[in-house]
Coordinates of C-alpha atoms and ligand atoms in Angstrom, one line a residue:
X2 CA 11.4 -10.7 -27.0
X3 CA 10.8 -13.1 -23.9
X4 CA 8.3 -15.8 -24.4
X5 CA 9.6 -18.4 -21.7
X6 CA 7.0 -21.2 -22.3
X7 CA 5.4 -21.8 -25.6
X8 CA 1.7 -22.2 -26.1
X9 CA 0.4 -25.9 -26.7
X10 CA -2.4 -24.9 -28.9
X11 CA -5.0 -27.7 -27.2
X12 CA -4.4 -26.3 -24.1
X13 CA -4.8 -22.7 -25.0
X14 CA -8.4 -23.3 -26.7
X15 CA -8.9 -25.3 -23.4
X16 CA -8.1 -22.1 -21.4
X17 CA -10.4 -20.1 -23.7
X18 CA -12.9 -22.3 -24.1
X19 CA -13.7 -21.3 -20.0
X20 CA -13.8 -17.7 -21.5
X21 CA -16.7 -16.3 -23.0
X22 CA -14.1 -14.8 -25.5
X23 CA -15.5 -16.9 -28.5
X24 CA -13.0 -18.9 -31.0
X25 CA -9.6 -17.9 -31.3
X26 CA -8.4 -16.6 -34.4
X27 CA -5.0 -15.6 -34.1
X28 CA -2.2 -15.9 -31.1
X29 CA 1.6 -14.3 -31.8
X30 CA 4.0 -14.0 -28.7
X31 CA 4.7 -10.3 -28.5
X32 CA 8.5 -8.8 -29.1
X33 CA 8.5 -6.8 -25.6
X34 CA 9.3 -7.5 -21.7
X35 CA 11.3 -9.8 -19.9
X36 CA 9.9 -10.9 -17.1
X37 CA 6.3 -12.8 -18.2
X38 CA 5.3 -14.9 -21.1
X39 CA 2.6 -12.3 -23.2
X40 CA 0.6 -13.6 -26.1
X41 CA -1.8 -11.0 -28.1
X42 CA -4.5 -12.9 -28.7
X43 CA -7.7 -12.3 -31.6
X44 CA -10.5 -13.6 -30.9
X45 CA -13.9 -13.8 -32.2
X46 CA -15.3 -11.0 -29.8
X47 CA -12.0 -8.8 -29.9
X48 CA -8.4 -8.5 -29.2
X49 CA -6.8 -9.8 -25.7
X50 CA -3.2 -10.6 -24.6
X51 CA -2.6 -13.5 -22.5
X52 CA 0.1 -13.4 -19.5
X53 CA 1.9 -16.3 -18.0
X54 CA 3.6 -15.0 -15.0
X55 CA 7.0 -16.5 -14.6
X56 CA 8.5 -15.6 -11.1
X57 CA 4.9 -14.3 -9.3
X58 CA 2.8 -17.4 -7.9
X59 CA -1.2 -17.7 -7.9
X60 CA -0.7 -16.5 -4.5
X61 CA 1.1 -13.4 -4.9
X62 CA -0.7 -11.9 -7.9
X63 CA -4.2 -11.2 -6.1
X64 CA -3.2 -7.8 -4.7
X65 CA -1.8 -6.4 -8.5
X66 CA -4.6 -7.8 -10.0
X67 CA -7.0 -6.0 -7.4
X68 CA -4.8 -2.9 -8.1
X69 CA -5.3 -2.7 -11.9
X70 CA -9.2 -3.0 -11.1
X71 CA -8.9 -0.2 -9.0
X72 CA -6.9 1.4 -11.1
X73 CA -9.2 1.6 -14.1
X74 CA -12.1 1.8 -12.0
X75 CA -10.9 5.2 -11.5
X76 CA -11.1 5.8 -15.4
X77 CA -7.2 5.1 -15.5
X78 CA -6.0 3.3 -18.6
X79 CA -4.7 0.0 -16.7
X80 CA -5.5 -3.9 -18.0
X81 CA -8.8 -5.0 -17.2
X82 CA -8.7 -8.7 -16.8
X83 CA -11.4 -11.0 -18.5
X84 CA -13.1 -13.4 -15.6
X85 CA -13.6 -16.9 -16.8
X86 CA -17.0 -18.1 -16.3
X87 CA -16.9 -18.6 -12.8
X88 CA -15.4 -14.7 -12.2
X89 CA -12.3 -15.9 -11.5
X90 CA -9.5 -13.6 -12.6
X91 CA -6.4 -16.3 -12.5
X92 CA -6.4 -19.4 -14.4
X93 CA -3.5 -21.5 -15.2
X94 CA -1.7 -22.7 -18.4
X95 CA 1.4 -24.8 -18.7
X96 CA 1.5 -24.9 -14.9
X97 CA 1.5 -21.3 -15.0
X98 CA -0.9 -18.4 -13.5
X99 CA -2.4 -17.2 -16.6
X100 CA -4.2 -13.4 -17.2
X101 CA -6.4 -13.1 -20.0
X102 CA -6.9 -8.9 -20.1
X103 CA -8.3 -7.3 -23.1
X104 CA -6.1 -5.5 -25.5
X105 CA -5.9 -1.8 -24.8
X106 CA -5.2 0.4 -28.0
X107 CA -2.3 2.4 -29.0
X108 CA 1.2 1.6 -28.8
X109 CA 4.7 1.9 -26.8
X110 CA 6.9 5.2 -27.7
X111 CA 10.3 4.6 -28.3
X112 CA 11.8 8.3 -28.6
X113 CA 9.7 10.1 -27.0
X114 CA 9.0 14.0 -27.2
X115 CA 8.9 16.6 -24.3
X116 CA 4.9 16.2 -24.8
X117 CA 5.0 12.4 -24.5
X118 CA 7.1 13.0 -20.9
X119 CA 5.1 16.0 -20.0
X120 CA 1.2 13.7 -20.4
X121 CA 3.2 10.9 -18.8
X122 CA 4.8 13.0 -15.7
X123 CA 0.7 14.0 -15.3
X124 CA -0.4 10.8 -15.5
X125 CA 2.1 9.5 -13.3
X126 CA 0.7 12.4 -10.6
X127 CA -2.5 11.2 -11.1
X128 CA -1.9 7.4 -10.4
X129 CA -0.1 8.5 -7.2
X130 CA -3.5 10.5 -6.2
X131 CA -5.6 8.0 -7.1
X132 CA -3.7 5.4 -5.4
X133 CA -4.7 7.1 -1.8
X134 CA -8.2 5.8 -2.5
X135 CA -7.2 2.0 -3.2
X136 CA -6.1 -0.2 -0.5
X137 CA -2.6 -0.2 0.5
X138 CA 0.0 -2.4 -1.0
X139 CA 3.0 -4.2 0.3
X140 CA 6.6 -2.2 0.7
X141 CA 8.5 -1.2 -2.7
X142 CA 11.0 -4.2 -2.7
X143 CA 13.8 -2.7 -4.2
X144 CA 14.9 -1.5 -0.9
X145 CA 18.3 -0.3 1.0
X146 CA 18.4 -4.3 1.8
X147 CA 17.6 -5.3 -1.9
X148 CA 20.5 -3.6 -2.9
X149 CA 22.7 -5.0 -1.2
X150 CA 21.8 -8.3 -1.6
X151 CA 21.7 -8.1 -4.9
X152 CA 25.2 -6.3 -5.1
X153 CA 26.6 -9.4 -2.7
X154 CA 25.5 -11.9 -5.8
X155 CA 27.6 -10.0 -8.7
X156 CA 30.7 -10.9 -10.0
X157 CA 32.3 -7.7 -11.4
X158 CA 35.0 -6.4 -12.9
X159 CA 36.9 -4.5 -10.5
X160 CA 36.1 -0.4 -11.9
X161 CA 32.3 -1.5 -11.9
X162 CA 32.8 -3.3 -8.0
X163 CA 34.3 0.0 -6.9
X164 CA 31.3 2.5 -8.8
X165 CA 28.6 -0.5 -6.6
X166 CA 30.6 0.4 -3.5
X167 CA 30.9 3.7 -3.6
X168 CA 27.2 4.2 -4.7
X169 CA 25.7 2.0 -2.2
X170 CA 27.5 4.4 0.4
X171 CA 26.2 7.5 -0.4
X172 CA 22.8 5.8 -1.2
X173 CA 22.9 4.5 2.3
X174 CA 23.1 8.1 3.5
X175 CA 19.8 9.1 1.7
X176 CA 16.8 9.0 3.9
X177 CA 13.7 8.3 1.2
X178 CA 11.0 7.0 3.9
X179 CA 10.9 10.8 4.9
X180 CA 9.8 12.0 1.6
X181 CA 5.9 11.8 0.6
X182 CA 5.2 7.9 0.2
X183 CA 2.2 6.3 -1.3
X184 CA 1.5 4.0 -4.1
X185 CA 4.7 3.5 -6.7
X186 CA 4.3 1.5 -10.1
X187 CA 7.8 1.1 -10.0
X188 CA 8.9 0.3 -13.6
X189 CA 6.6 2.9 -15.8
X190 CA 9.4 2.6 -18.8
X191 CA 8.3 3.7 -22.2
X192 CA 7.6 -0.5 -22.8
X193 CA 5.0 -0.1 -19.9
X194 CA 3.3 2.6 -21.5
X195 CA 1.2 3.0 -24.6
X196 CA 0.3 6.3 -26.6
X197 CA -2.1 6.6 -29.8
X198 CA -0.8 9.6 -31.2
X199 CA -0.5 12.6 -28.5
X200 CA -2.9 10.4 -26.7
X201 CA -2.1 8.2 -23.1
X202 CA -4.1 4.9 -23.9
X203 CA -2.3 2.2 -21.3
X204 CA -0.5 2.2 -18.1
X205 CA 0.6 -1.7 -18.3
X206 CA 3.0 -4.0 -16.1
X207 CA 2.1 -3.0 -12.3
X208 CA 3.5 -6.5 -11.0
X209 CA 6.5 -4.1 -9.5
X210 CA 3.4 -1.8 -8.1
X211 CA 4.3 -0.9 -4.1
X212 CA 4.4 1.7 -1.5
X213 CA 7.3 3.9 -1.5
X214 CA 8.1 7.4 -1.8
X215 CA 6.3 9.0 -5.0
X216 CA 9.5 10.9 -5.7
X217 CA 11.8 7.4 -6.2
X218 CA 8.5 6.2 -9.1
X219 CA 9.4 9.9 -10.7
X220 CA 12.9 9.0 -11.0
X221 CA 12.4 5.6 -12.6
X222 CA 10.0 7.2 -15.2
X223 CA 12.1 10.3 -15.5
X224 CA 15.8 7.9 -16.1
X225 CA 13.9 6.0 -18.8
X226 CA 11.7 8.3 -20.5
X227 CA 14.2 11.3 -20.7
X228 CA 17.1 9.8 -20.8
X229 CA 20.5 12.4 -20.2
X230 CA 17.9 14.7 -22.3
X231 CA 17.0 18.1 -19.8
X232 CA 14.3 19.2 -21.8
X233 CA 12.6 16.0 -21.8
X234 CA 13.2 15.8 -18.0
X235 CA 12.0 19.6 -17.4
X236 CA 9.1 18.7 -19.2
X237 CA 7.8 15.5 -17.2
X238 CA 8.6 17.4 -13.7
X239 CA 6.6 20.4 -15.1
X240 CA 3.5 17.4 -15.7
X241 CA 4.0 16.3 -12.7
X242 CA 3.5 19.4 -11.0
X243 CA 0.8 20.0 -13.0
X244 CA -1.5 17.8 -10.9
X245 CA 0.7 17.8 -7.5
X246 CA 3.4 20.0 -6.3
X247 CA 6.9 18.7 -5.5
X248 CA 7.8 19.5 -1.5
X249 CA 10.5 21.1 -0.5
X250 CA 12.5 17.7 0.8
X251 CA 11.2 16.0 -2.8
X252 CA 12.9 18.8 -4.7
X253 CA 16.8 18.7 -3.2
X254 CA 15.7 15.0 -2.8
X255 CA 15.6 14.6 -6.7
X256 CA 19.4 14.3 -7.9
X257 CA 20.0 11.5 -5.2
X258 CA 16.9 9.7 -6.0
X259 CA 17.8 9.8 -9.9
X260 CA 20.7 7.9 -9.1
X261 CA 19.1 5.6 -6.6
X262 CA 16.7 4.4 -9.6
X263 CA 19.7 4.0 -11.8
X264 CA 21.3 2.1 -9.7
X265 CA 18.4 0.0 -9.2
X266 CA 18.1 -1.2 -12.7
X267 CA 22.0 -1.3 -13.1
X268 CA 21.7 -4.3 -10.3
X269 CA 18.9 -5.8 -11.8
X270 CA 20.0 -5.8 -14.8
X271 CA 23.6 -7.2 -14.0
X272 CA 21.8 -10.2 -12.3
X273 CA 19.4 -10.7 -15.0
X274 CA 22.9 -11.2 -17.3
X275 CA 24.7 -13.3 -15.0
X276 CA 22.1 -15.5 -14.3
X277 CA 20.1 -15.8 -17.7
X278 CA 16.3 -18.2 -17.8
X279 CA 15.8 -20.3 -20.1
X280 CA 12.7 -19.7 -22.3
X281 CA 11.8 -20.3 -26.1
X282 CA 12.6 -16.7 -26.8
X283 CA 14.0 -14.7 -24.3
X284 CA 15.4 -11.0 -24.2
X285 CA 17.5 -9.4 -21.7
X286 CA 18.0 -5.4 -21.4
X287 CA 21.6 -3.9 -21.3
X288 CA 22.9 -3.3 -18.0
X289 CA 25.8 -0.8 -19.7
X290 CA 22.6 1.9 -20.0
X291 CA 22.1 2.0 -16.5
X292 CA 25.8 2.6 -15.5
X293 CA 26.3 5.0 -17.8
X294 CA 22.8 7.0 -16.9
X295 CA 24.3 6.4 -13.1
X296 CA 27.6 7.9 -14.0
X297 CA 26.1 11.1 -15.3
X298 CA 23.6 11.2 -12.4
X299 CA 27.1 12.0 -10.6
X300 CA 27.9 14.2 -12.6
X301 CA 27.2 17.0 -10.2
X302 CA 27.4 19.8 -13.0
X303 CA 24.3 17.8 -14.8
X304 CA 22.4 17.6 -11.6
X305 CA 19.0 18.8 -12.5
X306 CA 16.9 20.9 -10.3
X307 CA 12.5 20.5 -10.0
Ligands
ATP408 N1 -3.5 -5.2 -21.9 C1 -2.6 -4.9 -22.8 N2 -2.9 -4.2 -23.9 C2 -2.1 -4.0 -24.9 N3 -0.8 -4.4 -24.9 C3 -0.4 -5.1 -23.8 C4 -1.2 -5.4 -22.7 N4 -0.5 -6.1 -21.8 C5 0.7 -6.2 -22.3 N5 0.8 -5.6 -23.5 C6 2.0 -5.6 -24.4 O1 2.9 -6.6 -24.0 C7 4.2 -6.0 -23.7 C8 4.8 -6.8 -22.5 O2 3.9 -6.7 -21.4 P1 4.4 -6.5 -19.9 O3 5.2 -5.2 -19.9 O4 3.3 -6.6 -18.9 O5 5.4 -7.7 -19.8 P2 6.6 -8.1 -18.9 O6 7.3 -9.3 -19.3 O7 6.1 -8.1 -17.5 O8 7.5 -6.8 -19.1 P3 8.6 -6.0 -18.3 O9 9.9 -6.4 -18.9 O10 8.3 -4.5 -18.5 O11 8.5 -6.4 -16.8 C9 3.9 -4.5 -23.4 O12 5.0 -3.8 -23.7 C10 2.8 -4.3 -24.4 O13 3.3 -4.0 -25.7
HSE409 N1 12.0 -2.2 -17.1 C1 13.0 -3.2 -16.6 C2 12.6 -4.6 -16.9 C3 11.4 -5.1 -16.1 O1 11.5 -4.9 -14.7 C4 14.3 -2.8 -17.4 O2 14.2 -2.2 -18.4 O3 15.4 -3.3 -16.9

């Protein structure tokens, strides 16, 4: 659970009170995600969750928030954030930017079935379509150079230092800005995602939203969603390609690119551990996952074909 600054409960009935949510009736900190503060909020007109952004500034945020608009503008399930009563989108609490959004239904899927990863492989096709429509947002940070800076912060131990290396080499052979680019959510992990029953109802989380190529935002969804599973995987390729055909380049692109977004998360992971925030309750995710998903992206006998 990550809940890095605890609600003051004057100050929150101050922030709703600028709302035309009514009273509030109920506010829990909710057990998932590690980079914001999230509260689910009741209210007397409804259910909302509340986001304090950590790391992003008031600045920064304006371009995700205009994205999610978009994004369910175009009948996608994405956060709709609740203006105050002067429309603005942003507030601030605790010295925080603060998102009230009303609460989309459903629920995250923790062990997903070929049919979750097949309707989210679509969905994911579909956000990259629809995202050629919407105005164009800033590069994909976790870059060549975001890499390697990251890898020049990390103390480790020497096997994993020589696995980094070795990695980073062949990762700086791969050429990804010549494969189809466009919009990229970037971290669409189960946690991002919410299904009521068979049913997509939310596509959260797009504060690591960029442009990059589509086929590196299939390999972060495929490495978390399917796991070392190949039927899982076949299936959210084959619902991907259900609403837009992999090229030539994506498809003997793909086993290079699931180990680029494994090694992505290793990193981020491995810094989030070695340099931990304080918070009232804070999680962090297990960088051991990543390393062992990037090892068996390796493996060149499990390298799967689209
Ligand atoms: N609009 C919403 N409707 C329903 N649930 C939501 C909504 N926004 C957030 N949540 C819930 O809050 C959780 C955390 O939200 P979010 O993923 O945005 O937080 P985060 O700290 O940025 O997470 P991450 O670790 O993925 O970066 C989600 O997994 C989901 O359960
Ligand atoms: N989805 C990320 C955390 C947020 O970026 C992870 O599981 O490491």
């Amino acid at each position: 659970m990550s809940a890095y600054t605890a609600l003051c409960p004057t100050a929150l009935q101050a922030f709703l009170a600028d709302h035309a949510v009514g009273a509030l009736l109920d506010s829990r900190p909710i057990h998932d995600g590690v980079e914001n503060s999230n509260y689910r909020l009741r209210t007397e007109r409804g259910e909302y969750v509340l986001t304090l952004f950590e790391s992003l500034t008031a600045a920064e945020l304006p371009p995700y928030l205009a994205l999610m608009t978009g994004l369910a503008e175009q009948g996608l399930p994405c956060p709709r954030a609740v203006p105050d009563r002067n429309g603005r989108l942003l507030g601030e609490l605790h010295g925080k930017p603060a998102l009230l959004a009303a609460r989309l239904p459903g629920a995250g899927v923790t062990d997903p079935a070929p049919h979750h990863c097949r309707v989210i492989g679509a969905a994911l096709a579909v956000v990259h379509g629809v995202g050629r429509q919407l105005p164009a947002m800033p590069a994909n940070r976790c870059d060549g150079a975001w890499r390697r800076s990251i890898a020049a912060q990390l103390r480790l131990p020497r096997d994993c230092a020589a696995l980094l290396a070795d990695e980073l080499a062949f990762q700086d052979k791969q050429n990804p800005s010549a494969l189809p680019q466009g919009l990229v959510h970037g971290d669409l992990f189960r946690d991002n995602v919410l299904f009521e029953g068979d049913r997509l109802t939310g596509l959260l989380d797009w504060y690591e939203a960029g442009s990059g190529a589509w086929l590196y935002d299939v390999a972060v969804t495929a490495n978390d969603w399917c796991g070392e599973d190949p039927d899982r995987l076949r299936a959210l390729l084959d619902g991907y390609a259900t609403i837009r055909r992999f090229t030539d380049a994506e498809q003997d692109a793909l086993p290079a690119m699931l180990r680029a977004a494994a090694l992505r998360f290793w990193l981020s992971r491995l810094l989030a551990r070695q340099t931990p925030r304080s918070g009232e309750l804070v999680q962090t995710k297990d960088p051991e996952e990543f390393k062992r998903l990037l090892l068996h992206r390796r493996d060149r006998d499990a390298a799967p074909a689209i």
